[in-house]
Short mmCIF file of C-alpha atoms and ligand atoms in Angstrom, two decimals:
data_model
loop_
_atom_site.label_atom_id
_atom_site.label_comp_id
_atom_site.label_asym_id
_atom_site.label_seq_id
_atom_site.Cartn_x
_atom_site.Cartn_y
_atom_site.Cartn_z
CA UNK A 1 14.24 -34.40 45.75
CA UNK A 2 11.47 -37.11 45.68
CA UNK A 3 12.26 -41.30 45.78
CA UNK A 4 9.88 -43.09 44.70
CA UNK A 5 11.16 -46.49 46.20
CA UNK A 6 10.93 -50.02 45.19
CA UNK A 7 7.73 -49.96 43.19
CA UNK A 8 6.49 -53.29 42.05
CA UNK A 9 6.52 -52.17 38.36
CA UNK A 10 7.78 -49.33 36.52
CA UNK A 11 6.07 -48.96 32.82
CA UNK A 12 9.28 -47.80 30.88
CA UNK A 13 8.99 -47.22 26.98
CA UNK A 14 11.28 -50.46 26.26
CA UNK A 15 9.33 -52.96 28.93
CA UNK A 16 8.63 -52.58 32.35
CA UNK A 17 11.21 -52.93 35.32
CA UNK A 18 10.57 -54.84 38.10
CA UNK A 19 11.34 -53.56 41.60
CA UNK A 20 12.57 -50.56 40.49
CA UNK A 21 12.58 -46.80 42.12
CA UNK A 22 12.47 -43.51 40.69
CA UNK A 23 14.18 -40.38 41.80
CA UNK A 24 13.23 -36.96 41.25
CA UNK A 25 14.50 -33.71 41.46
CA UNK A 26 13.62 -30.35 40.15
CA UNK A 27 10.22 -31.58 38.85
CA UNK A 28 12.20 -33.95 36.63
CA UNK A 29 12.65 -37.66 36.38
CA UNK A 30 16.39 -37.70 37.00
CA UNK A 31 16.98 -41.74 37.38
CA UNK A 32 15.36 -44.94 37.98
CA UNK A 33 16.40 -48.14 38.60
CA UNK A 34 17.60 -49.73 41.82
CA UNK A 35 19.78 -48.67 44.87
CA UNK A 36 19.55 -44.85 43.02
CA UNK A 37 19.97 -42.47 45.84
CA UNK A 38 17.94 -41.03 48.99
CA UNK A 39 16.01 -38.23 48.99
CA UNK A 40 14.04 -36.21 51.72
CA UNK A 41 10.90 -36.85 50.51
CA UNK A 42 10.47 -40.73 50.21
CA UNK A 43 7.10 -42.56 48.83
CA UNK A 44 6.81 -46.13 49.49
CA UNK A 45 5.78 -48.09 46.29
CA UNK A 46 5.68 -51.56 47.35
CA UNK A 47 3.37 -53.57 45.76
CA UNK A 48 2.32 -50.60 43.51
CA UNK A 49 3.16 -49.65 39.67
CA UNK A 50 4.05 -46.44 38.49
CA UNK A 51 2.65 -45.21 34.83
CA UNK A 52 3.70 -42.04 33.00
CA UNK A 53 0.58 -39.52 34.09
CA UNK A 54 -1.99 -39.76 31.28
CA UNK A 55 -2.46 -37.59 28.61
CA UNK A 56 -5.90 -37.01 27.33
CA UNK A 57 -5.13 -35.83 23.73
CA UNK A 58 -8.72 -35.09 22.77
CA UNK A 59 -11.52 -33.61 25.00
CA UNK A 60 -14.61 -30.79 24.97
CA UNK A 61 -14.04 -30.04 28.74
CA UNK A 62 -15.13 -26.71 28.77
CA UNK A 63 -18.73 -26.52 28.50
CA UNK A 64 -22.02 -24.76 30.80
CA UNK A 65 -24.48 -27.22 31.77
CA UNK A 66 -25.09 -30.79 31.00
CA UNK A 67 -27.70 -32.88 29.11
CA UNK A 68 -28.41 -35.70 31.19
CA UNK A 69 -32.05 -35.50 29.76
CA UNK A 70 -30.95 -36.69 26.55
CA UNK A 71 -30.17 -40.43 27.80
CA UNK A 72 -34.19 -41.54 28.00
CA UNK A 73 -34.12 -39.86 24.36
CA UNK A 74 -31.03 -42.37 23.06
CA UNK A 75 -32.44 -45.38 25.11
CA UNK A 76 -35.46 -45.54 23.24
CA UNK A 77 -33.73 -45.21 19.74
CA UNK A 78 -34.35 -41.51 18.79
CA UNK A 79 -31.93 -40.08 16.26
CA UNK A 80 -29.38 -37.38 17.02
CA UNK A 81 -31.31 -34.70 14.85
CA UNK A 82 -34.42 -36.01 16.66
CA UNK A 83 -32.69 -35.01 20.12
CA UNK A 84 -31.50 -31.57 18.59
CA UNK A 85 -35.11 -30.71 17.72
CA UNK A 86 -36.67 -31.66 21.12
CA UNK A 87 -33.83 -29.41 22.61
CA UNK A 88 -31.22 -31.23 23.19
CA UNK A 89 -27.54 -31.84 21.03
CA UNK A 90 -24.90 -29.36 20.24
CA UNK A 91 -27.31 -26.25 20.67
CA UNK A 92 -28.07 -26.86 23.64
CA UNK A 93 -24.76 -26.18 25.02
CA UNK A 94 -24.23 -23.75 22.61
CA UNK A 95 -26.65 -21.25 24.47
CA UNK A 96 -25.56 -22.61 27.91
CA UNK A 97 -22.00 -21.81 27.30
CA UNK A 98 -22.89 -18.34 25.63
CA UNK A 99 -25.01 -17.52 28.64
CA UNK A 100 -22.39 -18.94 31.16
CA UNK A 101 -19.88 -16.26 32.68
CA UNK A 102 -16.02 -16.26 32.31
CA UNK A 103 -16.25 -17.20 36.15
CA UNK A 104 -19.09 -19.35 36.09
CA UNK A 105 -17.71 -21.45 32.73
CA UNK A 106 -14.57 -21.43 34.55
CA UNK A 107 -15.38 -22.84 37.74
CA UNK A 108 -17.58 -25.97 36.17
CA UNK A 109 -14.55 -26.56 33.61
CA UNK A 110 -12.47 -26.81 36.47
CA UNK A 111 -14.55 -29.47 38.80
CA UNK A 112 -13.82 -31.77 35.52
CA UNK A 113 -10.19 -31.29 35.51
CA UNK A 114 -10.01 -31.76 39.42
CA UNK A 115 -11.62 -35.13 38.53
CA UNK A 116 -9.14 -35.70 35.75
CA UNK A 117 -6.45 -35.83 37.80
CA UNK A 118 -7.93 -37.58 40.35
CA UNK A 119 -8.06 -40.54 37.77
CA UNK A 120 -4.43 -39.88 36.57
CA UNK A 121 -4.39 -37.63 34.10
CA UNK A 122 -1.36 -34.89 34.23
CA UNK A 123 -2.05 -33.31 30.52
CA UNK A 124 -5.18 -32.43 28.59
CA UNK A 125 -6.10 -31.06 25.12
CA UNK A 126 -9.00 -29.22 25.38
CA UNK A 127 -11.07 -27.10 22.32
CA UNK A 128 -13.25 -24.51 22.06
CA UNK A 129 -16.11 -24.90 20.06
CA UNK A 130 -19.36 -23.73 21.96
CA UNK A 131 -19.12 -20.46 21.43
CA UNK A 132 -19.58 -20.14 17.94
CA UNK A 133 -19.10 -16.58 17.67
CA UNK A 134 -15.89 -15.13 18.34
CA UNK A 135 -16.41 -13.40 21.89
CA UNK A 136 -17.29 -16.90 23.54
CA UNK A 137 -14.45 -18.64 21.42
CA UNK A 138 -12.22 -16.48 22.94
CA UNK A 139 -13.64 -16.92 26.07
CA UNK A 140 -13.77 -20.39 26.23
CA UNK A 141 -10.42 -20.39 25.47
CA UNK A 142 -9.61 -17.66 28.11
CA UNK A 143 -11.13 -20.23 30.48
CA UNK A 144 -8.50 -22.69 28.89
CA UNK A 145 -5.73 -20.27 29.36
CA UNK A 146 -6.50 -19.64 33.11
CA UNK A 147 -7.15 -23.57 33.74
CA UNK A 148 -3.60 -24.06 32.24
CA UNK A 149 -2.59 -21.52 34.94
CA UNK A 150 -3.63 -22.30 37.81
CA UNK A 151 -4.78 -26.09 37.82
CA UNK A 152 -1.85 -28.94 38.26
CA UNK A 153 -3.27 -30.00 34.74
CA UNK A 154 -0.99 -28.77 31.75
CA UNK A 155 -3.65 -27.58 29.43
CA UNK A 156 -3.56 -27.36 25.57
CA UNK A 157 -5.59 -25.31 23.67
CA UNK A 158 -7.00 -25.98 20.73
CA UNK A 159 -9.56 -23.55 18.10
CA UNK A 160 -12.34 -25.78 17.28
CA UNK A 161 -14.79 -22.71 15.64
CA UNK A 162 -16.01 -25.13 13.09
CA UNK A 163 -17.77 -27.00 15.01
CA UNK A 164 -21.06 -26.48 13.76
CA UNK A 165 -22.42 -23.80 12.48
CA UNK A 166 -24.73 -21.99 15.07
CA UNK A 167 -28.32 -21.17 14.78
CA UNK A 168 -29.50 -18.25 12.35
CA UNK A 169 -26.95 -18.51 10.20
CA UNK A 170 -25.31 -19.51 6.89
CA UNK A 171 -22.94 -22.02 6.41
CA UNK A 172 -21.11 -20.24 3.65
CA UNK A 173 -20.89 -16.90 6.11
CA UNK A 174 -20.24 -18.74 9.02
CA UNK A 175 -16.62 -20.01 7.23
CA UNK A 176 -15.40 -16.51 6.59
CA UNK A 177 -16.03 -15.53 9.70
CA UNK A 178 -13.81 -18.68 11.15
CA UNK A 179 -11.14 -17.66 8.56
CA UNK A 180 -11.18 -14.18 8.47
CA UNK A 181 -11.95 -13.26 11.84
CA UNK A 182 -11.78 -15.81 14.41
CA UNK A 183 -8.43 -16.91 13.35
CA UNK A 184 -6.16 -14.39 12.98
CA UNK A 185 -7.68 -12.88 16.16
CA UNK A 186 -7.03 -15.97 18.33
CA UNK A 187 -3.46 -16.19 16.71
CA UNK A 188 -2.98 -12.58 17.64
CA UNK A 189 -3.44 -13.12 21.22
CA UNK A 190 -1.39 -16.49 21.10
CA UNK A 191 -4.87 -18.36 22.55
CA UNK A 192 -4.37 -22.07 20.98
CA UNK A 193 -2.14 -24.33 19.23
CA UNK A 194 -4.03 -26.43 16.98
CA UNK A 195 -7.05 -25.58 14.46
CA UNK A 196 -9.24 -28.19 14.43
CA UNK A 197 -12.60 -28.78 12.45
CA UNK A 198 -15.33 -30.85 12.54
CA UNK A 199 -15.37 -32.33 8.55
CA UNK A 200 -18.49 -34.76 8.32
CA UNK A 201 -21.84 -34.80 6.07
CA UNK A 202 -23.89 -32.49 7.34
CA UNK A 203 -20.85 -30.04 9.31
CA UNK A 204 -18.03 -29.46 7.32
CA UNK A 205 -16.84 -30.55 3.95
CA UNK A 206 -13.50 -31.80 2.49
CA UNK A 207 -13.20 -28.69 0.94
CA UNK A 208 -14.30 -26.03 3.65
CA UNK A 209 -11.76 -28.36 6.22
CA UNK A 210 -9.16 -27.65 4.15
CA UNK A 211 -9.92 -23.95 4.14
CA UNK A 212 -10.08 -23.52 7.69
CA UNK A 213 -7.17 -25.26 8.42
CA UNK A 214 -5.10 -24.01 5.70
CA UNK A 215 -6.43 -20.66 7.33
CA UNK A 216 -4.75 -21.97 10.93
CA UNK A 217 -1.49 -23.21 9.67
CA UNK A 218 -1.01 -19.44 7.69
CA UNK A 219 -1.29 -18.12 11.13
CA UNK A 220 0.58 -20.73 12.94
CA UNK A 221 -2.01 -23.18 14.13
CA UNK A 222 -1.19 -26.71 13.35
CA UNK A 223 -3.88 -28.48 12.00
CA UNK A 224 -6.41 -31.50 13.63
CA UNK A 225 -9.18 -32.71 12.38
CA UNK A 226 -12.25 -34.18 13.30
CA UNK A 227 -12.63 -37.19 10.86
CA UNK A 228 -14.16 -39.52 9.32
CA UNK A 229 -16.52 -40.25 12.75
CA UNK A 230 -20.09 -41.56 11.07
CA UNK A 231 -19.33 -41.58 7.44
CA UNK A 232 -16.33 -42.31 4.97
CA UNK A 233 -16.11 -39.05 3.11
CA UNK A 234 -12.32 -38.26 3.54
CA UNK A 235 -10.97 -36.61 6.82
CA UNK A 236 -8.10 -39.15 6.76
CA UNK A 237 -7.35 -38.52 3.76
CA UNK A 238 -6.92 -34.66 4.28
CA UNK A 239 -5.60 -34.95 7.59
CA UNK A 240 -2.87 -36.33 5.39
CA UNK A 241 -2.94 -34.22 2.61
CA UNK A 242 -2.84 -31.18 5.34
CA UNK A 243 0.24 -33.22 7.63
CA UNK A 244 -1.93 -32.72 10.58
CA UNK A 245 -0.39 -33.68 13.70
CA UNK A 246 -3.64 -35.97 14.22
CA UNK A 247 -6.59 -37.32 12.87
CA UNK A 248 -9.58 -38.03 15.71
CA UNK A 249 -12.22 -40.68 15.23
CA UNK A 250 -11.64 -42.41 12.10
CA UNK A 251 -14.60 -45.24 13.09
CA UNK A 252 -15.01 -45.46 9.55
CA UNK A 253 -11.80 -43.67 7.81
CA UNK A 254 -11.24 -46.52 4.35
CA UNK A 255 -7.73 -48.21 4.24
CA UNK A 256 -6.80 -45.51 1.38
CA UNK A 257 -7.06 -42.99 4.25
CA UNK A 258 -5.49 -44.99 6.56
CA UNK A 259 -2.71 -45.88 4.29
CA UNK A 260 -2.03 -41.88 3.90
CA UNK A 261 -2.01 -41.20 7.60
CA UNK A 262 1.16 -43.85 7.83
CA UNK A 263 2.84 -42.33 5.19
CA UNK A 264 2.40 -38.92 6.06
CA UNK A 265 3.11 -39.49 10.08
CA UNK A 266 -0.49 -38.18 11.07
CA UNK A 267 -0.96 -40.03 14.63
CA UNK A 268 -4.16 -41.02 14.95
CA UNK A 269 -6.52 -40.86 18.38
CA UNK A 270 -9.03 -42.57 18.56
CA UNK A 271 -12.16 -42.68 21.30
CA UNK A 272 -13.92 -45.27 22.26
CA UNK A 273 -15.85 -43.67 24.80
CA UNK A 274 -17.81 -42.08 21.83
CA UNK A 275 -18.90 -45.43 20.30
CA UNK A 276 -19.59 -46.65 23.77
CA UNK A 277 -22.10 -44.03 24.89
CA UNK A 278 -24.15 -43.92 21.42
CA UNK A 279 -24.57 -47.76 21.98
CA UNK A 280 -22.84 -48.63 18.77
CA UNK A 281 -21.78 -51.84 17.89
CA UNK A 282 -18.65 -50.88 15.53
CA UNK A 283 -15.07 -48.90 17.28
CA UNK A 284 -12.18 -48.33 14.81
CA UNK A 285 -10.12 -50.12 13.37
CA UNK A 286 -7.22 -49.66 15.87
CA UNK A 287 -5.05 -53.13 14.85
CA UNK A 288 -5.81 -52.44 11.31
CA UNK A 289 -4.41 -49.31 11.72
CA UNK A 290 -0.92 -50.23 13.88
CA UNK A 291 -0.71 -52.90 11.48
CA UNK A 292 -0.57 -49.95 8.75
CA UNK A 293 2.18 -48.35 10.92
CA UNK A 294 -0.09 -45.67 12.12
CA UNK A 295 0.40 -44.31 16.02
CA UNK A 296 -2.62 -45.15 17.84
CA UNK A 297 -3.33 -42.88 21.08
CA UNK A 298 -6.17 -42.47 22.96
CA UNK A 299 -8.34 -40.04 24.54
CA UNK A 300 -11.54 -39.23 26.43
CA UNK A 301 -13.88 -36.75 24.01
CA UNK A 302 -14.47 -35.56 27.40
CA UNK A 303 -18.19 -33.47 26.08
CA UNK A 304 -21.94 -33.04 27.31
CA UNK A 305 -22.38 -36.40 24.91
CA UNK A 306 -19.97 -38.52 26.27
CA UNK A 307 -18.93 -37.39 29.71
CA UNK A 308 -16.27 -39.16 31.08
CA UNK A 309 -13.19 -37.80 32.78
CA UNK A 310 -11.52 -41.32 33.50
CA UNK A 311 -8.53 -42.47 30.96
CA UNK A 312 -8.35 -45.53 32.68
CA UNK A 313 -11.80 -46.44 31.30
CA UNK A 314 -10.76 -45.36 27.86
CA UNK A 315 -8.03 -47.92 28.23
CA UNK A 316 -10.50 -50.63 29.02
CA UNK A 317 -12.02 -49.60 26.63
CA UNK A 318 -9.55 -50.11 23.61
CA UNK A 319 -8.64 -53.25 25.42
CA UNK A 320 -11.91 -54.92 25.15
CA UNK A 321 -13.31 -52.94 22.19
CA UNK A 322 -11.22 -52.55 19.97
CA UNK A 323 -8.46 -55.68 20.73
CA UNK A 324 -5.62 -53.45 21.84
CA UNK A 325 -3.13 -54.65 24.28
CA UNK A 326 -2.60 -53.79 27.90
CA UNK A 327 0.90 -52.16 26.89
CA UNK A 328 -0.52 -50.38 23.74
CA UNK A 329 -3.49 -49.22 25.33
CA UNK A 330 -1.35 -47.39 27.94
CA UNK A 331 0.98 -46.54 25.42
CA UNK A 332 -1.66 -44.89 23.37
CA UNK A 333 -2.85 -42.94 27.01
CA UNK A 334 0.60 -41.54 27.37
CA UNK A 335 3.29 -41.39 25.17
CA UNK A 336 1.23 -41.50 21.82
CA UNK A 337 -1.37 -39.16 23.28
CA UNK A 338 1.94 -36.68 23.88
CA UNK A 339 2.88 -37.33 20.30
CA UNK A 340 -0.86 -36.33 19.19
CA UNK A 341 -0.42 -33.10 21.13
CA UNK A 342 3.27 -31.60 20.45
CA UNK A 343 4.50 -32.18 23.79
CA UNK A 344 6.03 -36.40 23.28
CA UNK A 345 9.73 -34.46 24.55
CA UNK A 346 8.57 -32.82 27.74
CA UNK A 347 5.73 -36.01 28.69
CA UNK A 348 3.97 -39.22 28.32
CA UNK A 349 6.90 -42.29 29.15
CA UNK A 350 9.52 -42.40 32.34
CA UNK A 351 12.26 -41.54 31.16
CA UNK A 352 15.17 -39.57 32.81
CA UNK A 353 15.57 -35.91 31.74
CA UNK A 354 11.50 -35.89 31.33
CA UNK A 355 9.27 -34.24 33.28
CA UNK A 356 8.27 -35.77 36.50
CA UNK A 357 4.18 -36.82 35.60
CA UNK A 358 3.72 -39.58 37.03
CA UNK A 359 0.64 -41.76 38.24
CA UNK A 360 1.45 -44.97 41.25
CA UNK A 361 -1.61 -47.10 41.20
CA UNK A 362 -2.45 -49.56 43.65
CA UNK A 363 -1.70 -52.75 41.57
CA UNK A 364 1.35 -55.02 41.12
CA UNK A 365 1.22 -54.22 37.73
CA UNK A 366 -0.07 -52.24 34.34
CA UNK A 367 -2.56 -54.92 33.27
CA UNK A 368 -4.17 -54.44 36.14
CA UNK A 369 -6.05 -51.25 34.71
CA UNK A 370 -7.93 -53.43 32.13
CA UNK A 371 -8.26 -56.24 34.16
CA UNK A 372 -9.47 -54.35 37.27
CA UNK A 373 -12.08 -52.16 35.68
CA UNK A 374 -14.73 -50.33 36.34
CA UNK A 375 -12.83 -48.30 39.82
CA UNK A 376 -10.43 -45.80 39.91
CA UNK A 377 -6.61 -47.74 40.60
CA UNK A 378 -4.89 -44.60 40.92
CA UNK A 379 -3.27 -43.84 44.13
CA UNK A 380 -1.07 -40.95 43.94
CA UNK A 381 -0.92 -38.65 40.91
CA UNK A 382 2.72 -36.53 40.44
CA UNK A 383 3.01 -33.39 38.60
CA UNK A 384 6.09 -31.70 37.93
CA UNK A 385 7.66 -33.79 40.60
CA UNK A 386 5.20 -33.03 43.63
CA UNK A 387 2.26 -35.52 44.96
CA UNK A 388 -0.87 -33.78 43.66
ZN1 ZN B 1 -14.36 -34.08 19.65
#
């Protein structure tokens, strides 16, 4: 048993409590409030507010390498394709990833999640997608299987084979081999949950998306998509169409799409992070789309193009960016990030009978992560009921 005692704040899914403790037992929240109980174990949480641990419902964190030469590239205005030509982009880490060992990719995917927690987050979804041929899919998501394993992090794997289509081949070719062989063979071996795809001009169309993931869902892979990121051309839309548990991007999904995702129950998560690091100017429409009655969570796109393993600046983020509030910011980094992942019963809000992921920062209270920005607030990170 663990008491958390007398924290300033406690960010509850109806409010926050003030003064309030939390007591846990068996790696689950079992009650809060005040005057609940001793325990052995005893943290003192004066002056400090505790937050469900974060959920990160959309990252790339297992990659080889890293393309910090790129950033002179994007300073000076050169175009993505320019980068990819001059040896930089997607390809890049394409071949670093293929060359990269189990052990090796394993080892630099885990330095990222050890940093993950650090800043407070407890559960991640994470994708293959730089393999691009099905013995480094599988890999990468062996890596994902083994992180899930052994690291405090719960992992969540996601197929992400359409990602691009790698060098020296075919489009066309390339999506039978995602539906015909990549697949069914990481079904068979039980090696994600979701099949995601990349649909945007120049990757995937409508009509190839809905393929693929028709493809997944036959052999049990809910679907995600990718959608709707630089141009208009319909991922919402599908993601709707397909009842995919979520829709990622959506900078510049049209209020038909969005309209769809409410009705259908598609949560959407959206990243700033992305916008942020190309120096864009335009996020998306996150109010238009609660306003719609769509679920907004958040997440990091954790990737060699927007590297950042830190939820709490993803909050700031939405706050600033994108007009969010301090409550549905962290709302969207926790419970609506579960929601976006399957796992909104086990994680993501304080609630008694839930697992016991938990984050105390050092701040009288949850507004203090946008208003404090820019430095890591979290103090102690609990996972399944044990300081981390
Ligand atoms: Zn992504």
């Amino acid at each position: 048993m663990l008491l958390i005692k007398d924290a300033s704040e406690v960010f509850l899914p109806d409010g926050v409590q003030k003064n309030a403790s939390i007591l846990i037992e068996d790696g689950r929240i079992k009650k809060i409030g005040k005057n609940i109980g001793r325990a052995d174990e005893v943290i003192d949480a004066r002056g400090k507010t505790i937050l469900p641990g974060f959920v990160d419902a959309h990252t790339h964190a297992i990659f080889a390498g890293s393309r910090e030469f790129e950033i002179e590239m994007k300073l000076s205005g050169k175009t993505y394709e320019y980068i990819a030509e001059h040896g930089g982009g997607i390809n890049y880490t394409v071949k670093k990833t293929r060359d990269a060992s189990f052990h090796q990719l394993l080892s630099e995917s885990k330095e990222r999640l050890d940093r993950m927690l650090e800043y407070g987050t407890t559960t991640a979804e994470v994708k293959s997608g730089y393999g691009l041929d099905t013995k480094n899919e599988i890999k990468m998501l062996e890596v994902a299987k083994e992180l899930d394993e052994k690291h405090a992090i719960d992992v969540i794997p996601t197929f992400l084979g359409a990602h691009a289509v790698p060098p020296g081949m075919e489009k066309d070719d390339y999506v039978e081999l995602v539906i015909n062989e990549m697949i069914p063979e990481v079904a068979d071996r039980g090696l994600a949950r979701f099949c995601d795809v990349f649909c945007e001009n120049g990757y995937f169309t409508v009509d190839e998306s809905r393929r693929i993931l028709k493809a997944g869902k036959e052999h049990g892979l809910t679907p995600k998509i990718h959608a709707d990121e630089f141009s208009s051309c319909g991922g919402a839309g599908l993601a709707a169409e397909m009842n995919a548990i979520s829709a990622d991007h959506l900078l510049m999904a049209s209020d038909d799409g969005i309209k769809r995702m409410a009705t259908a129950g598609v949560n959407a998560v959206l990243l700033p992070a992305v916008p942020f690091s190309l120096m864009q100017e335009r996020y998306a429409p996150a109010r238009k789309m609660m306003k719609e009655g769509v679920r907004v969570a958040l997440a990091t796109d954790l990737n060699p193009n927007c590297w950042t393993e830190n939820m709490q600046f993803v909050i700031q983020l939405a706050c600033f960016k994108m007009g969010m509030t301090p409550r549905e910011a962290i709302e969207g980094a926790t419970i609506n990030a579960a929601r976006a992942v399957g796992m909104e019963n086990e994680v993501g809000s304080i609630e008694e009978g839930k697992k016991a992921d938990l984050v105390i920062i050092d701040a009288p209270s949850h507004v203090f992560i946008p208003y404090h920005f820019g430095v890591n607030l979290v103090e102690k990170v609990i996972k399944n009921g044990k300081v981390v």
